[in-house]
Amino acid sequence: MCCRRHKVAFIAEANWGFASRFLRRKSVCGMEIYIKLYKKIIAICMLLVMTFSLCACRSDENDTAKNLNVEEKVSVNVWYTDESYNGYLEYVAKKFHEANELVTVVPVLVSGEDYVDTIYEQGIHKDNIADVYLVSAHELSKICKLGLAAQNNTYDKYYTEKKYTKTALKAASYNGKLYGYPVNFNTSFMVYNKSVVEPKDTFNALTEFSDNFQQTDENKNITQIITWDVSDMLLNYGFSAGSIQAGGEDGEDSSAINIDTERLKSAMNEVALLRDVYGIERSETTQDTCISMFTEGKLAYTIVDANHLKAIEDSDIEYGVCKIPTMGNDMEITNLSDTTLAVVNSYAGNLEVAKAVAHALSYDYSNAMFNTSGKISAKKVNIDKKVASTFGIIYDTYENSDIRAKFIGSANVYSGYEIMFRKIWDGEDAETAVDNYLSMLGIEPNQQSSGEQSGDVIENTGAGADTDSKENVN
């Protein structure tokens, strides 16, 4: 309970005691008068308790909205490219307008093609400006270089590791300064059907369980032990086992693409073993098909990302979350994460109101995000004991993940990895596939790490800010 409620409750208790002593000293004939007075005192005190409690406990949710000083009508356009945000943006727009009648938040769904370039063009021509826009953090380098981001310096006191993970704050920063307002994140983890199986620490243990699995009345619906989308880069990046470091500590340095080639080859050989053991057909498996099997109770384990968890949460399956198991040779999974930011456009019509809206998207109304849009807030939501084992593990995975690099041209690191992984799963020799990947990045196959040379090669590929490699990834 809030501290201010404690104070008022103490006052009520004191008045209760006073009234009781007061009544005991009075005669019987005056008792009726004092009983009425007594009841009024108690009613007033209890009303004060409720009022102060509600004010104190709600102050955090609408902290931004309640402190705006707006004297004329303001319209704030919020651009986004993913329609799954519809529910959350509509919710925030409604709540923000209720708190500030002069402010109208207008969600604008636009095409993701040339998204940042379109924001730039609209900004310099002052035509249908995106005052605030949702964007992946890996675009932040380009955004800042184009002058499309106002610094997050009005509400920066809220953006600490008390409320956000260090990963979220790093993703929202560029050149040592905070620009973005972290909205949600995406990373990968394993889910399992708690009714029939338990989490496994290693793939060896999972394989042994699969080999010895026996059908019973309790697990009779299970038709497959494990499968996952082996084509999805984010789900499978962790199998690189920490051998790839792109962009340096902050993901911004194009010359810092360091790859431990021997470790990468060892990790990909382990992937080839998993391919042979599990026999997952890449062309027939997507994340959606895996989730469908899981929610129907037919699949015991699968790997999913945070953006797909809501479909499992809404099902009747009692599920658990765990980290992706370690591969053979102690190859631990090192997850990759991508953070969606609200960014305030430097060209915004009303910069301060736009900052308040961006902060509201990230901070004020974040507890509503999962239910309205199926996204997991980058702000650490209040986790009750019932879901701590789920969301606690996911936040911990996010906290310890590698952020996706932000430098211009970094997409080639990830699209190249995706191509390599798919080829290995389709049967290509693991070491040959790794050598081809290194060659694409401009790294000699026997070279331990890329250094400055590979960064220059990626910058000179002509791939643009964050476009994929031209090679077919299907």
Coordinates of C-alpha atoms in Angstrom, one line a residue:
M1 CA 0.0 0.0 0.0
C2 CA 1.2 3.5 -0.7
C3 CA 3.0 5.5 2.0
R4 CA 0.5 8.3 1.9
R5 CA -2.3 5.9 2.7
H6 CA -0.4 4.8 5.8
K7 CA -0.3 8.4 7.1
V8 CA -4.1 9.0 6.5
A9 CA -4.9 5.6 8.0
F10 CA -3.0 6.6 11.1
I11 CA -5.1 9.8 11.4
A12 CA -8.3 7.7 11.1
E13 CA -7.1 5.3 13.8
A14 CA -6.2 8.2 16.1
N15 CA -9.7 9.8 15.6
W16 CA -11.3 6.4 16.2
G17 CA -9.5 6.2 19.6
F18 CA -10.4 9.8 20.4
A19 CA -14.1 9.3 19.6
S20 CA -14.2 6.2 21.7
R21 CA -12.7 7.9 24.8
F22 CA -14.9 10.9 24.2
L23 CA -18.1 8.8 24.2
R24 CA -17.2 6.9 27.3
R25 CA -17.0 10.2 29.3
K26 CA -20.5 11.4 28.3
S27 CA -23.9 10.7 29.9
V28 CA -26.4 8.3 28.5
C29 CA -28.8 11.1 27.6
G30 CA -26.3 12.7 25.2
M31 CA -25.2 9.5 23.7
E32 CA -27.3 9.7 20.6
I33 CA -25.8 13.1 19.6
Y34 CA -22.2 11.9 20.1
I35 CA -22.9 8.6 18.2
K36 CA -23.9 10.7 15.1
L37 CA -20.8 12.9 15.5
Y38 CA -18.6 9.7 15.9
K39 CA -20.0 8.2 12.7
K40 CA -19.4 11.4 10.7
I41 CA -15.7 11.5 11.9
I42 CA -15.1 7.9 10.9
A43 CA -16.8 8.4 7.5
I44 CA -14.7 11.5 6.7
C45 CA -11.5 9.8 7.7
M46 CA -12.2 6.7 5.6
L47 CA -13.1 8.9 2.6
L48 CA -9.7 10.6 3.1
V49 CA -8.0 7.2 3.2
M50 CA -9.6 6.1 -0.1
T51 CA -8.9 9.4 -1.9
F52 CA -5.3 9.7 -0.9
S53 CA -4.7 6.0 -1.7
L54 CA -6.1 6.3 -5.2
C55 CA -4.1 9.5 -5.9
A56 CA -0.9 8.1 -4.6
C57 CA -1.1 4.8 -6.4
R58 CA -2.2 6.3 -9.8
S59 CA 0.3 9.1 -9.9
D60 CA 2.9 6.9 -11.6
E61 CA 0.6 5.7 -14.4
N62 CA -0.3 9.1 -15.7
D63 CA 2.8 11.0 -14.5
T64 CA 3.5 12.6 -17.9
A65 CA 0.0 13.3 -18.9
K66 CA -1.0 15.0 -15.7
N67 CA 1.9 17.5 -15.9
L68 CA 1.5 18.8 -19.4
N69 CA 1.0 22.6 -19.7
V70 CA -0.9 22.9 -23.0
E71 CA -2.9 26.1 -23.9
E72 CA -3.9 25.3 -27.4
K73 CA -4.9 22.3 -29.5
V74 CA -2.0 20.0 -30.5
S75 CA -2.1 17.0 -32.8
V76 CA 0.7 14.5 -32.6
N77 CA 1.1 12.0 -35.4
V78 CA 2.6 8.6 -34.3
W79 CA 3.9 6.6 -37.3
Y80 CA 4.3 2.8 -37.2
T81 CA 4.6 0.0 -39.6
D82 CA 3.3 -3.1 -37.7
E83 CA -0.5 -3.3 -37.3
S84 CA -0.1 -5.4 -34.2
Y85 CA 0.5 -2.1 -32.4
N86 CA -3.0 -0.9 -33.2
G87 CA -4.6 -1.8 -29.9
Y88 CA -1.9 -0.3 -27.8
L89 CA -1.6 2.9 -29.7
E90 CA -5.4 3.4 -29.7
Y91 CA -5.4 2.8 -25.9
V92 CA -2.6 5.3 -25.3
A93 CA -4.3 7.9 -27.6
K94 CA -7.5 7.6 -25.6
K95 CA -5.8 7.8 -22.2
F96 CA -3.6 10.7 -23.2
H97 CA -6.5 12.7 -24.6
E98 CA -8.6 12.0 -21.4
A99 CA -5.7 13.6 -19.4
N100 CA -5.1 16.4 -21.9
E101 CA -8.2 17.4 -23.8
L102 CA -6.2 19.8 -26.0
V103 CA -3.9 17.0 -27.2
T104 CA -4.9 14.5 -29.9
V105 CA -2.6 11.5 -30.5
V106 CA -3.1 10.2 -34.1
P107 CA -1.7 6.7 -34.8
V108 CA -0.7 6.5 -38.5
L109 CA 0.0 3.0 -40.0
V110 CA 2.4 3.3 -43.0
S111 CA 4.4 1.1 -45.3
G112 CA 7.7 -0.3 -43.9
E113 CA 9.4 0.1 -47.3
D114 CA 11.9 2.9 -47.2
Y115 CA 10.4 3.9 -43.8
V116 CA 13.2 6.1 -42.5
D117 CA 13.8 7.7 -45.8
T118 CA 10.1 8.6 -46.0
I119 CA 10.2 10.1 -42.5
Y120 CA 13.1 12.2 -43.7
E121 CA 11.5 13.4 -46.9
Q122 CA 8.3 14.3 -45.1
G123 CA 10.2 16.1 -42.4
I124 CA 12.3 18.4 -44.7
H125 CA 9.2 19.2 -46.8
K126 CA 7.1 19.7 -43.6
D127 CA 4.3 17.6 -45.1
N128 CA 2.4 15.1 -42.9
I129 CA 5.3 15.0 -40.4
A130 CA 5.8 12.0 -38.2
D131 CA 6.1 13.8 -34.8
V132 CA 6.8 10.5 -33.1
Y133 CA 7.6 7.2 -34.8
L134 CA 8.2 3.6 -33.7
V135 CA 11.3 2.1 -35.2
S136 CA 13.8 -0.7 -34.5
A137 CA 16.8 0.4 -32.5
H138 CA 19.2 -1.0 -35.2
E139 CA 18.1 2.0 -37.4
L140 CA 19.3 4.5 -34.8
S141 CA 22.6 5.3 -36.4
K142 CA 21.0 6.2 -39.7
I143 CA 18.3 8.2 -37.9
C144 CA 20.7 10.3 -35.9
K145 CA 23.0 11.0 -38.9
L146 CA 19.9 12.2 -40.8
G147 CA 19.0 14.5 -37.9
L148 CA 15.6 12.8 -37.3
A149 CA 15.9 12.3 -33.6
A150 CA 15.5 14.8 -30.8
Q151 CA 17.4 13.8 -27.7
N152 CA 15.5 12.2 -24.8
N153 CA 16.5 14.8 -22.2
T154 CA 13.2 15.9 -20.8
Y155 CA 12.3 12.6 -19.1
D156 CA 15.7 11.0 -19.0
K157 CA 15.5 10.6 -15.2
Y158 CA 13.0 7.8 -15.7
Y159 CA 15.4 5.9 -18.0
T160 CA 17.6 4.1 -15.5
E161 CA 18.3 0.4 -14.8
K162 CA 15.7 0.6 -12.0
K163 CA 12.9 0.6 -14.7
Y164 CA 14.7 -0.6 -17.8
T165 CA 17.3 -3.2 -18.5
K166 CA 20.8 -2.1 -19.5
T167 CA 20.2 -3.7 -22.9
A168 CA 17.1 -1.4 -23.5
L169 CA 19.1 1.7 -22.5
K170 CA 22.0 0.7 -24.7
A171 CA 19.7 0.1 -27.6
A172 CA 18.1 3.5 -27.1
S173 CA 21.4 5.4 -27.1
Y174 CA 23.7 6.7 -29.8
N175 CA 27.2 8.1 -29.4
G176 CA 26.7 8.1 -25.6
K177 CA 23.5 10.0 -25.6
L178 CA 19.9 8.8 -25.0
Y179 CA 17.6 9.4 -28.0
G180 CA 15.0 6.6 -28.0
Y181 CA 12.2 5.7 -25.6
P182 CA 12.3 1.9 -25.4
V183 CA 8.8 0.5 -26.1
N184 CA 9.2 -3.2 -26.4
F185 CA 11.7 -5.9 -27.3
N186 CA 12.1 -9.1 -29.1
T187 CA 14.3 -12.0 -28.4
S188 CA 14.1 -15.8 -28.4
F189 CA 13.6 -18.5 -25.8
M190 CA 12.1 -22.0 -25.4
V191 CA 8.6 -22.8 -24.3
Y192 CA 7.5 -26.2 -23.0
N193 CA 4.2 -27.9 -22.1
K194 CA 4.3 -28.0 -18.3
S195 CA 1.6 -30.7 -18.1
V196 CA 3.8 -33.3 -19.7
V197 CA 7.4 -32.3 -19.7
E198 CA 10.1 -30.3 -17.8
P199 CA 12.7 -27.8 -19.0
K200 CA 16.0 -29.2 -20.2
D201 CA 19.4 -27.6 -19.7
T202 CA 21.1 -29.2 -22.7
F203 CA 20.1 -30.5 -26.1
N204 CA 21.7 -33.8 -25.2
A205 CA 19.3 -34.2 -22.3
L206 CA 16.4 -33.2 -24.6
T207 CA 17.5 -35.7 -27.2
E208 CA 17.8 -38.5 -24.6
F209 CA 14.3 -37.6 -23.4
S210 CA 12.9 -37.7 -26.9
D211 CA 14.5 -41.1 -27.6
N212 CA 13.0 -42.6 -24.5
F213 CA 9.6 -40.9 -24.6
Q214 CA 6.7 -43.2 -24.0
Q215 CA 3.0 -42.4 -24.7
T216 CA 0.7 -42.4 -21.6
D217 CA -2.8 -41.2 -20.9
E218 CA -1.4 -37.8 -19.6
N219 CA 0.7 -37.1 -22.8
K220 CA -1.4 -39.0 -25.4
N221 CA -1.9 -35.8 -27.5
I222 CA 1.8 -35.2 -28.0
T223 CA 2.8 -36.1 -31.6
Q224 CA 6.2 -34.4 -31.6
I225 CA 8.7 -33.7 -28.9
I226 CA 10.5 -30.7 -30.4
T227 CA 10.5 -28.6 -33.5
W228 CA 11.1 -24.9 -34.3
D229 CA 11.4 -22.5 -37.2
V230 CA 14.9 -23.2 -38.5
S231 CA 14.6 -20.4 -41.1
D232 CA 14.1 -17.5 -38.7
M233 CA 17.3 -15.5 -38.0
L234 CA 16.3 -14.2 -34.6
L235 CA 15.4 -17.6 -33.3
N236 CA 18.6 -19.2 -34.6
Y237 CA 21.2 -16.5 -34.0
G238 CA 21.9 -17.8 -30.5
F239 CA 23.3 -21.0 -32.0
S240 CA 26.4 -19.0 -33.0
A241 CA 27.3 -19.4 -29.3
G242 CA 28.8 -16.0 -28.8
S243 CA 31.3 -16.3 -31.7
I244 CA 30.0 -13.1 -33.5
Q245 CA 30.5 -9.6 -32.1
A246 CA 29.3 -6.8 -34.4
G247 CA 29.6 -3.1 -33.8
G248 CA 31.6 -3.2 -30.6
E249 CA 30.2 -2.6 -27.1
D250 CA 27.5 -0.2 -28.3
G251 CA 26.8 -1.8 -31.7
E252 CA 27.9 1.4 -33.5
D253 CA 31.4 0.8 -34.7
S254 CA 31.4 -0.5 -38.3
S255 CA 35.1 -1.5 -38.0
A256 CA 34.4 -3.8 -35.1
I257 CA 33.1 -7.0 -36.6
N258 CA 34.9 -9.7 -34.6
I259 CA 34.3 -13.4 -35.4
D260 CA 35.9 -16.3 -33.6
T261 CA 36.0 -18.5 -36.7
E262 CA 37.0 -21.7 -34.9
R263 CA 34.2 -21.3 -32.4
L264 CA 31.7 -20.5 -35.1
K265 CA 32.7 -23.6 -37.0
S266 CA 32.4 -25.7 -33.9
A267 CA 29.0 -24.3 -33.2
M268 CA 27.7 -24.9 -36.7
N269 CA 28.9 -28.5 -36.6
E270 CA 26.7 -28.9 -33.5
V271 CA 23.9 -27.4 -35.5
A272 CA 24.4 -30.0 -38.2
L273 CA 24.2 -32.7 -35.5
L274 CA 20.9 -31.2 -34.3
R275 CA 19.7 -31.2 -37.9
D276 CA 20.5 -34.9 -38.3
V277 CA 18.9 -35.9 -34.9
Y278 CA 15.6 -33.9 -35.2
G279 CA 15.0 -34.1 -38.9
I280 CA 13.1 -30.8 -39.1
E281 CA 12.0 -29.9 -42.6
R282 CA 12.9 -26.3 -43.0
S283 CA 10.5 -25.7 -45.9
E284 CA 7.5 -27.0 -43.9
T285 CA 8.1 -25.3 -40.6
T286 CA 7.3 -21.8 -39.5
Q287 CA 7.0 -20.2 -36.2
D288 CA 3.2 -20.0 -36.7
T289 CA 2.9 -23.7 -37.5
C290 CA 5.0 -24.6 -34.4
I291 CA 2.8 -22.4 -32.2
S292 CA -0.3 -23.9 -33.6
M293 CA 0.9 -27.4 -32.8
F294 CA 2.0 -26.3 -29.3
T295 CA -1.3 -24.6 -28.4
E296 CA -3.2 -27.7 -29.6
G297 CA -1.2 -29.8 -27.2
K298 CA 0.6 -31.8 -29.9
L299 CA 4.1 -30.4 -29.4
A300 CA 6.2 -30.6 -26.2
Y301 CA 9.0 -28.0 -26.8
T302 CA 9.5 -25.2 -29.3
I303 CA 11.5 -22.0 -29.7
V304 CA 9.6 -18.8 -30.1
D305 CA 10.2 -15.1 -29.9
A306 CA 8.7 -12.5 -27.5
N307 CA 6.3 -11.1 -30.2
H308 CA 4.6 -14.5 -30.5
L309 CA 4.1 -15.3 -26.8
K310 CA 0.6 -13.8 -26.6
A311 CA -0.8 -16.6 -28.8
I312 CA 0.5 -19.2 -26.3
E313 CA -0.6 -17.1 -23.3
D314 CA -4.2 -17.0 -24.7
S315 CA -4.4 -20.7 -25.2
D316 CA -5.4 -23.4 -22.7
I317 CA -2.0 -24.9 -22.5
E318 CA -0.1 -24.6 -19.2
Y319 CA 3.3 -23.6 -20.5
G320 CA 6.6 -22.7 -19.1
V321 CA 9.5 -20.7 -20.4
C322 CA 13.2 -21.6 -20.2
K323 CA 16.4 -20.5 -22.0
I324 CA 17.3 -22.3 -25.1
P325 CA 19.4 -25.4 -24.1
T326 CA 23.1 -25.6 -24.4
M327 CA 24.5 -27.5 -27.4
G328 CA 27.2 -30.1 -27.2
N329 CA 30.8 -29.1 -26.3
D330 CA 29.3 -26.7 -23.8
M331 CA 28.2 -24.3 -26.6
E332 CA 25.9 -22.0 -24.7
I333 CA 23.3 -20.0 -26.6
T334 CA 23.9 -16.3 -26.8
N335 CA 20.7 -14.6 -27.7
L336 CA 20.2 -11.6 -30.0
S337 CA 17.7 -8.9 -29.2
D338 CA 16.0 -6.1 -31.1
T339 CA 14.3 -3.2 -29.3
T340 CA 11.5 -1.1 -30.7
L341 CA 11.9 2.6 -29.8
A342 CA 9.6 5.6 -29.9
V343 CA 11.7 8.4 -31.4
V344 CA 10.7 12.0 -31.4
N345 CA 11.3 13.7 -34.8
S346 CA 13.5 16.8 -34.7
Y347 CA 10.9 18.2 -37.2
A348 CA 8.0 17.6 -34.8
G349 CA 5.4 20.4 -34.7
N350 CA 5.4 20.6 -30.9
L351 CA 8.6 19.1 -29.6
E352 CA 7.7 19.1 -25.9
V353 CA 4.3 17.5 -26.4
A354 CA 5.8 15.0 -28.8
K355 CA 8.3 14.0 -26.1
A356 CA 5.5 13.6 -23.6
V357 CA 3.7 11.2 -26.0
A358 CA 6.9 9.2 -26.7
H359 CA 7.4 8.9 -22.9
A360 CA 3.8 7.9 -22.4
L361 CA 4.3 5.1 -25.0
S362 CA 7.4 3.8 -23.3
Y363 CA 6.7 4.5 -19.6
D364 CA 3.2 5.7 -18.5
Y365 CA 1.0 3.1 -20.1
S366 CA 3.4 0.2 -20.6
N367 CA 1.5 -2.2 -18.3
A368 CA -1.3 -2.3 -20.9
M369 CA 1.0 -3.3 -23.8
F370 CA 0.9 -7.0 -23.6
N371 CA -2.9 -7.3 -23.4
T372 CA -3.6 -4.7 -26.1
S373 CA -0.9 -5.6 -28.6
G374 CA 0.8 -8.8 -27.5
K375 CA 4.2 -7.0 -27.1
I376 CA 6.4 -7.3 -24.0
S377 CA 7.2 -3.9 -22.6
A378 CA 10.9 -2.8 -22.5
K379 CA 10.0 -1.2 -19.2
K380 CA 10.1 -3.7 -16.4
V381 CA 6.5 -4.3 -15.7
N382 CA 5.3 -5.3 -12.2
I383 CA 5.6 -9.1 -12.2
D384 CA 3.4 -11.0 -9.8
K385 CA 4.4 -14.4 -8.4
K386 CA 2.1 -16.2 -10.9
V387 CA 4.0 -15.1 -14.0
A388 CA 7.4 -14.5 -12.5
S389 CA 8.7 -17.8 -13.8
T390 CA 7.6 -16.7 -17.3
F391 CA 8.3 -13.0 -17.7
G392 CA 11.2 -13.0 -15.2
I393 CA 13.1 -15.5 -17.4
I394 CA 12.3 -13.5 -20.5
Y395 CA 13.5 -10.2 -19.0
D396 CA 16.6 -12.0 -17.8
T397 CA 17.2 -13.4 -21.3
Y398 CA 16.8 -9.9 -22.8
E399 CA 19.1 -8.3 -20.2
N400 CA 21.9 -10.7 -21.1
S401 CA 21.4 -10.7 -24.9
D402 CA 23.5 -9.1 -27.6
I403 CA 21.9 -6.0 -29.1
R404 CA 21.5 -5.9 -32.8
A405 CA 24.2 -3.7 -34.3
K406 CA 23.2 -0.2 -35.3
F407 CA 25.9 0.9 -37.8
I408 CA 24.9 1.5 -41.4
G409 CA 25.3 -1.7 -43.3
S410 CA 25.1 -4.0 -40.3
A411 CA 22.2 -5.9 -41.8
N412 CA 24.7 -7.9 -43.9
V413 CA 26.0 -9.6 -40.7
Y414 CA 22.6 -11.0 -39.9
S415 CA 21.3 -11.7 -43.4
G416 CA 24.6 -13.5 -44.1
Y417 CA 24.2 -15.5 -40.9
E418 CA 20.7 -16.5 -41.9
I419 CA 21.8 -17.7 -45.3
M420 CA 24.6 -19.7 -43.7
F421 CA 22.3 -21.3 -41.2
R422 CA 19.7 -22.3 -43.8
K423 CA 22.3 -23.8 -46.0
I424 CA 23.7 -25.9 -43.2
W425 CA 20.2 -27.1 -42.3
D426 CA 19.6 -27.9 -45.9
G427 CA 22.6 -30.2 -45.9
E428 CA 25.6 -28.1 -46.8
D429 CA 28.9 -28.9 -45.0
A430 CA 29.1 -26.7 -41.9
E431 CA 32.7 -25.5 -42.3
T432 CA 32.1 -24.7 -46.0
A433 CA 29.1 -22.7 -45.2
V434 CA 31.0 -20.8 -42.5
D435 CA 33.9 -20.1 -44.9
N436 CA 31.4 -18.7 -47.5
Y437 CA 29.8 -16.5 -44.8
L438 CA 33.2 -15.1 -43.8
S439 CA 34.1 -14.5 -47.4
M440 CA 30.9 -12.5 -47.8
L441 CA 31.9 -10.3 -44.9
G442 CA 35.4 -9.8 -46.3
I443 CA 37.1 -12.0 -43.8
E444 CA 39.7 -14.6 -44.7
P445 CA 38.5 -18.1 -43.8
N446 CA 41.5 -18.8 -41.5
Q447 CA 41.4 -15.3 -39.9
Q448 CA 40.4 -15.3 -36.3
S449 CA 38.5 -11.9 -36.3
S450 CA 37.7 -9.4 -38.9
G451 CA 39.0 -6.1 -37.5
E452 CA 38.8 -2.9 -39.5
Q453 CA 39.1 -4.5 -42.9
S454 CA 35.7 -6.3 -42.7
G455 CA 33.9 -3.2 -41.5
D456 CA 35.1 -1.3 -44.5
V457 CA 34.0 -4.2 -46.8
I458 CA 30.5 -4.2 -45.4
E459 CA 30.2 -0.4 -45.7
N460 CA 31.2 -0.7 -49.3
T461 CA 28.8 -3.5 -50.3
G462 CA 26.2 -0.9 -51.6
A463 CA 23.6 -2.6 -49.5
G464 CA 22.4 0.7 -48.0
A465 CA 21.4 1.4 -44.5
D466 CA 19.9 -1.8 -43.4
T467 CA 18.9 -3.8 -46.5
D468 CA 19.5 -7.5 -46.8
S469 CA 22.2 -9.1 -48.8
K470 CA 21.2 -9.6 -52.4
E471 CA 21.7 -13.4 -52.2
N472 CA 18.5 -15.4 -52.1
V473 CA 17.7 -16.4 -48.5
N474 CA 14.9 -18.8 -49.3

